[in-house]
């Protein structure tokens, strides 16, 4: 299974990269880690005239913490996220990363590549959506940011323009009495999730839910938030929130749930509810135990 | 056209690459679409790296890229420009004897047909180097990215345990490349 | 009876000898077919049908041919007329076989059916060109549902006149009507298994090197049966057998898929000579999942009658097998084996069976490790259903019916003559290894806490080492070189079954030499005598016989030479440690090197009547028609009823493969088969939609188990020698036979409190949850 022919470009800077994309047009594709793109090329599921390899652009590397967020260069390898102490400030990242494929994939795959590929069953897009991450994007016209809620546009589709490159992703840090959990159901270790849930939870001193985020992945064409369930839980005493009921309400009314060889749509919804419940329970337990920090992310 | 960054034309014009493979410098002109796996097997004549799926699932093509275990079927040769690549042929000691991971596979009956074996040897070498004292769960987790159809993984898990405990002994232990 | 290793103590048989194959394979120096590179070699790529059934109007090759680097684009018109004869040795010339055109002619019959062959400078270019070949298809209605194929209006093979490939029946079901009518308990079920496949890590491959000047053909192939490929090729091309050489150095797994020449291999054999340069086809993974064949897609209505104490009175099976469009080999006899073996290792007085095979517009059925294993799946699953229905513990039910040693030989009601097996012993050993009563106690305790563990047992008896036709003999050639080192060559066909090591162990023991003094050559038809290949779990017993018979000739000669030289009686000479010495006084002896030097360089010093040299060939003939093997598998699991996820906890195999030549090899063979069986129950599905479109064409969708999905396997060994050489039995296929029902029964046992009955596979989490939903709603 060999890819169809293409031209190869290796820009040294972001400006060069976006300039190339603008010039080359629709037949050009950004190549980051290649762990999603190369199989599709080899299977000839897709083909491009030009690949623009951003793997050597220094600006896209690095993980920095500060200002209430952890900012990760789009070209940063997943394996580096796994190893970076700074990333520990975003527990959902730390817990989701080992679930992504296998270590060989993580050695090449990049944070930006995964998020820009926008697979609805992938972990990083779900982390970004759950935490309302901010995507930093560059084009020949300049730089802009896109909120996670506005970034994922459909199956494998983002709202980036054809000449835009994702340069960094900024993940907010939750301070205070927090708890986080990722629960996913995959056929085998390392496979794409059939369904998955992520919970971020913050409590006040009386064990009242100050803030929560419930992210769903594998359950639609984009990673989703269970907004109604979040709203229902916010402000309530943690002990009054029934995890199973929360799970069911989080997955009620989902549309476009995938149905395929590996799992039916009804199954995904059913197990999605179970996973939300389990993630909520785990995050709750962690938040309860947590003493909290000084900073308030307001 | 961005001529400064365009490395090759359409449909088969070649791109220069220079890299080290098993410590030896290699230079070649390759099509951009040439996978690293095919480059190693064909241009470098190192056929120990195997093609089991060519879509990044089976791990038979695993090599070390600047020391990190990667699937060479999911890389283009041009992406490895300037890098150090180690294949299974370069994992053991230079005199051609078996390294500790390889010897453990012999001792523990960790292979049958041998087709997946190079991928396992390379993956396990990298894993144990970074995780010298793994738990049982960590071992299986680390092996989950390589598929085997012959052994049922039994001998492979034993081999990793043996190689791990051999590596943790202080004296007289061979090193990886 | 052939003696094996009777000279001196057997040093290596029974020992975990390290494999002679390992050093080259661990250092990346094996030679698999895609590693073969010959000067001027070209590369092949097939154009394949995207339709399950369509008429082929025309093929436009102009655009493909115009691409730089493309040498040829061949179609049925170019290749198929080159076929002289096309039949497999084991099936024979006169069998009513499915016609197998190398390339599809006027009709394509499954998605993936090869329609054209592109030949180019590289596989990259060949794939580019394949996309440019224009085939004019007129899609036609397809037969996809095998359960209704017999009645379908559409015929897969019009000339055949029906979609039934063939049927073979035993005693008809209604002959047992009274037995069922009068039985205290009757249990019935319809049990079905999904399509899955061997999926060896190395896909198929072949290089055909035709030398125009001489007309000789050298073939490098990924094959389990090099001599069969030579014979087939000779008949196919009309080229005399001695002009064809087939070489198999290393092959990356076969499991039955690589025994017989399939259509693509035929196409390459036909195309190579046309091109006059070496031609390679290296199948890729998508092709392997599309077109290398499927197995296991079958179902049966099964029934058993029991008396009040749970003793089986009758067992009946009505079996239907989906054979796809191009089954290879002719599937009717292995389907009949399902019927004949269904009663299993139990005291069953009466049985009926009917077996039917149908064509569908899907990929053809090919052999896979224990091709008849459905009989064990169906029987063992039914026994557990019966146990729950009757109210007896499933192990106890088996205990009451399992055959005991003092009942052997026992002819099952279909005439299968079981002997030298130990199903009662393996059952007890496996149960004891588990700690069955402790497990049941723990299961009950955990159920009170809402956790669901289960235990599943399966017993089987299988036929190995077929002793008929081309399988009945195996030869070896042993040459003790002038320096005393030993070369042994056998037909081979190992695709991972450690046959090189087995043969070296056996030879070292048979000649009393150090194992380091023995080397082996296998898999090269120019060097080795005809052998049917590695199939039917035959290699252990047959090579033991071949090596034994051949070594006996040489031992006699060595002993005679040494006795003459040492002025001792031949019966006082012992062979051990690469020496021949007077028993009791090891210092009084000759090294094998000294004996050999005499034999080759000083024939005048040989005793009268002893020929010079130390080389011999002998062809062993199997005495038994079948060597029976049995085992018991026990599996425990926990089912997460919320998600449907199944986790396997322990896996135990108590097997009786007779004496073991190499325990590591035995365990390795069992383990590989067990994990394939686990995969077949929980993960693997070569699924097809209602229009015949395959849904699992990559390893992202066809799920092979990884190290995290399988437990550690525990082995128990019971030893009942077979009547064959060394008492050895076949062990290659058993894991894949015994495992699926052990896993199914474990899951069913875990879910028993919910009233779930499992009769359909696979059991992914989605299916498990559906079973639970159905049980809750009373469905």
mmCIF file of N, CA and C in Angstrom, chain C residues 358-398:
data_model
loop_
_atom_site.group_PDB
_atom_site.id
_atom_site.type_symbol
_atom_site.label_atom_id
_atom_site.label_comp_id
_atom_site.label_asym_id
_atom_site.label_seq_id
_atom_site.Cartn_x
_atom_site.Cartn_y
_atom_site.Cartn_z
ATOM 1 N N UNK C 358 -22.383 -23.892 0.803
ATOM 2 C CA UNK C 358 -22.983 -23.057 -0.233
ATOM 3 C C UNK C 358 -22.011 -21.997 -0.721
ATOM 4 N N UNK C 359 -22.197 -21.630 -1.966
ATOM 5 C CA UNK C 359 -21.463 -20.509 -2.548
ATOM 6 C C UNK C 359 -22.152 -19.203 -2.174
ATOM 7 N N UNK C 360 -21.362 -18.163 -2.013
ATOM 8 C CA UNK C 360 -21.897 -16.810 -1.912
ATOM 9 C C UNK C 360 -20.954 -15.889 -2.668
ATOM 10 N N UNK C 361 -21.392 -14.694 -2.934
ATOM 11 C CA UNK C 361 -20.532 -13.708 -3.598
ATOM 12 C C UNK C 361 -19.668 -12.973 -2.574
ATOM 13 N N UNK C 362 -18.869 -13.769 -1.887
ATOM 14 C CA UNK C 362 -17.906 -13.220 -0.933
ATOM 15 C C UNK C 362 -16.596 -13.968 -1.159
ATOM 16 N N UNK C 363 -15.556 -13.549 -0.462
ATOM 17 C CA UNK C 363 -14.254 -14.180 -0.679
ATOM 18 C C UNK C 363 -14.343 -15.666 -0.314
ATOM 19 N N UNK C 364 -13.606 -16.484 -1.012
ATOM 20 C CA UNK C 364 -13.714 -17.929 -0.844
ATOM 21 C C UNK C 364 -13.188 -18.432 0.489
ATOM 22 N N UNK C 365 -13.712 -19.554 0.904
ATOM 23 C CA UNK C 365 -13.275 -20.183 2.154
ATOM 24 C C UNK C 365 -11.922 -20.844 1.950
ATOM 25 N N UNK C 366 -11.006 -20.578 2.864
ATOM 26 C CA UNK C 366 -9.715 -21.267 2.847
ATOM 27 C C UNK C 366 -9.486 -21.871 4.223
ATOM 28 N N UNK C 367 -8.520 -22.744 4.292
ATOM 29 C CA UNK C 367 -8.288 -23.492 5.526
ATOM 30 C C UNK C 367 -7.728 -22.585 6.608
ATOM 31 N N UNK C 368 -8.128 -22.847 7.830
ATOM 32 C CA UNK C 368 -7.592 -22.109 8.982
ATOM 33 C C UNK C 368 -7.549 -23.060 10.162
ATOM 34 N N UNK C 369 -6.392 -23.206 10.711
ATOM 35 C CA UNK C 369 -6.083 -23.933 11.926
ATOM 36 C C UNK C 369 -7.273 -24.687 12.515
ATOM 37 N N UNK C 370 -7.339 -25.980 12.218
ATOM 38 C CA UNK C 370 -8.490 -26.740 12.692
ATOM 39 C C UNK C 370 -9.731 -26.341 11.923
ATOM 40 N N UNK C 371 -9.743 -26.519 10.608
ATOM 41 C CA UNK C 371 -10.849 -26.009 9.789
ATOM 42 C C UNK C 371 -12.226 -26.523 10.208
ATOM 43 N N UNK C 372 -12.269 -27.654 10.886
ATOM 44 C CA UNK C 372 -13.546 -28.252 11.282
ATOM 45 C C UNK C 372 -13.941 -27.852 12.711
ATOM 46 N N UNK C 373 -13.224 -26.905 13.325
ATOM 47 C CA UNK C 373 -13.345 -26.670 14.769
ATOM 48 C C UNK C 373 -14.731 -26.265 15.229
ATOM 49 N N UNK C 374 -15.600 -25.949 14.267
ATOM 50 C CA UNK C 374 -16.971 -25.604 14.637
ATOM 51 C C UNK C 374 -17.626 -26.718 15.436
ATOM 52 N N UNK C 375 -17.244 -27.964 15.169
ATOM 53 C CA UNK C 375 -17.893 -29.067 15.892
ATOM 54 C C UNK C 375 -17.625 -28.943 17.396
ATOM 55 N N UNK C 376 -16.434 -28.536 17.773
ATOM 56 C CA UNK C 376 -16.136 -28.359 19.201
ATOM 57 C C UNK C 376 -16.848 -27.138 19.762
ATOM 58 N N UNK C 377 -16.864 -26.049 19.010
ATOM 59 C CA UNK C 377 -17.586 -24.857 19.464
ATOM 60 C C UNK C 377 -19.049 -25.200 19.731
ATOM 61 N N UNK C 378 -19.680 -25.805 18.748
ATOM 62 C CA UNK C 378 -21.108 -26.084 18.863
ATOM 63 C C UNK C 378 -21.391 -27.068 19.991
ATOM 64 N N UNK C 379 -20.594 -28.121 20.066
ATOM 65 C CA UNK C 379 -20.871 -29.141 21.075
ATOM 66 C C UNK C 379 -20.659 -28.618 22.495
ATOM 67 N N UNK C 380 -19.545 -27.945 22.708
ATOM 68 C CA UNK C 380 -19.220 -27.517 24.068
ATOM 69 C C UNK C 380 -20.138 -26.387 24.533
ATOM 70 N N UNK C 381 -20.533 -25.529 23.616
ATOM 71 C CA UNK C 381 -21.496 -24.486 23.985
ATOM 72 C C UNK C 381 -22.845 -25.133 24.311
ATOM 73 N N UNK C 382 -23.239 -26.101 23.497
ATOM 74 C CA UNK C 382 -24.511 -26.781 23.747
ATOM 75 C C UNK C 382 -24.496 -27.517 25.080
ATOM 76 N N UNK C 383 -23.365 -28.123 25.427
ATOM 77 C CA UNK C 383 -23.276 -28.844 26.702
ATOM 78 C C UNK C 383 -23.502 -27.903 27.877
ATOM 79 N N UNK C 384 -22.957 -26.697 27.801
ATOM 80 C CA UNK C 384 -23.178 -25.751 28.897
ATOM 81 C C UNK C 384 -24.631 -25.300 28.948
ATOM 82 N N UNK C 385 -25.209 -25.099 27.768
ATOM 83 C CA UNK C 385 -26.639 -24.740 27.741
ATOM 84 C C UNK C 385 -27.440 -25.872 28.358
ATOM 85 N N UNK C 386 -27.061 -27.105 28.011
ATOM 86 C CA UNK C 386 -27.761 -28.266 28.560
ATOM 87 C C UNK C 386 -27.600 -28.324 30.065
ATOM 88 N N UNK C 387 -26.385 -28.079 30.532
ATOM 89 C CA UNK C 387 -26.130 -28.154 31.974
ATOM 90 C C UNK C 387 -27.036 -27.181 32.715
ATOM 91 N N UNK C 388 -27.165 -25.973 32.191
ATOM 92 C CA UNK C 388 -28.018 -24.992 32.878
ATOM 93 C C UNK C 388 -29.466 -25.399 32.791
ATOM 94 N N UNK C 389 -29.847 -25.967 31.640
ATOM 95 C CA UNK C 389 -31.240 -26.348 31.461
ATOM 96 C C UNK C 389 -31.606 -27.504 32.389
ATOM 97 N N UNK C 390 -30.716 -28.479 32.468
ATOM 98 C CA UNK C 390 -30.987 -29.664 33.279
ATOM 99 C C UNK C 390 -30.779 -29.371 34.760
ATOM 100 N N UNK C 391 -29.886 -28.450 35.063
ATOM 101 C CA UNK C 391 -29.609 -28.137 36.469
ATOM 102 C C UNK C 391 -28.433 -28.929 37.016
ATOM 103 N N UNK C 392 -27.466 -29.218 36.137
ATOM 104 C CA UNK C 392 -26.248 -29.911 36.568
ATOM 105 C C UNK C 392 -25.076 -28.966 36.334
ATOM 106 N N UNK C 393 -24.080 -29.022 37.193
ATOM 107 C CA UNK C 393 -22.867 -28.248 36.963
ATOM 108 C C UNK C 393 -22.235 -28.686 35.636
ATOM 109 N N UNK C 394 -21.770 -27.724 34.813
ATOM 110 C CA UNK C 394 -21.249 -28.099 33.493
ATOM 111 C C UNK C 394 -20.047 -29.025 33.534
ATOM 112 N N UNK C 395 -19.237 -28.931 34.576
ATOM 113 C CA UNK C 395 -18.111 -29.860 34.674
ATOM 114 C C UNK C 395 -18.634 -31.253 35.021
ATOM 115 N N UNK C 396 -19.591 -31.302 35.918
ATOM 116 C CA UNK C 396 -20.164 -32.599 36.317
ATOM 117 C C UNK C 396 -20.831 -33.270 35.127
ATOM 118 N N UNK C 397 -21.518 -32.483 34.308
ATOM 119 C CA UNK C 397 -22.167 -33.047 33.125
ATOM 120 C C UNK C 397 -21.131 -33.686 32.213
ATOM 121 N N UNK C 398 -19.993 -33.003 32.090
ATOM 122 C CA UNK C 398 -18.949 -33.567 31.238
ATOM 123 C C UNK C 398 -18.348 -34.813 31.882
#
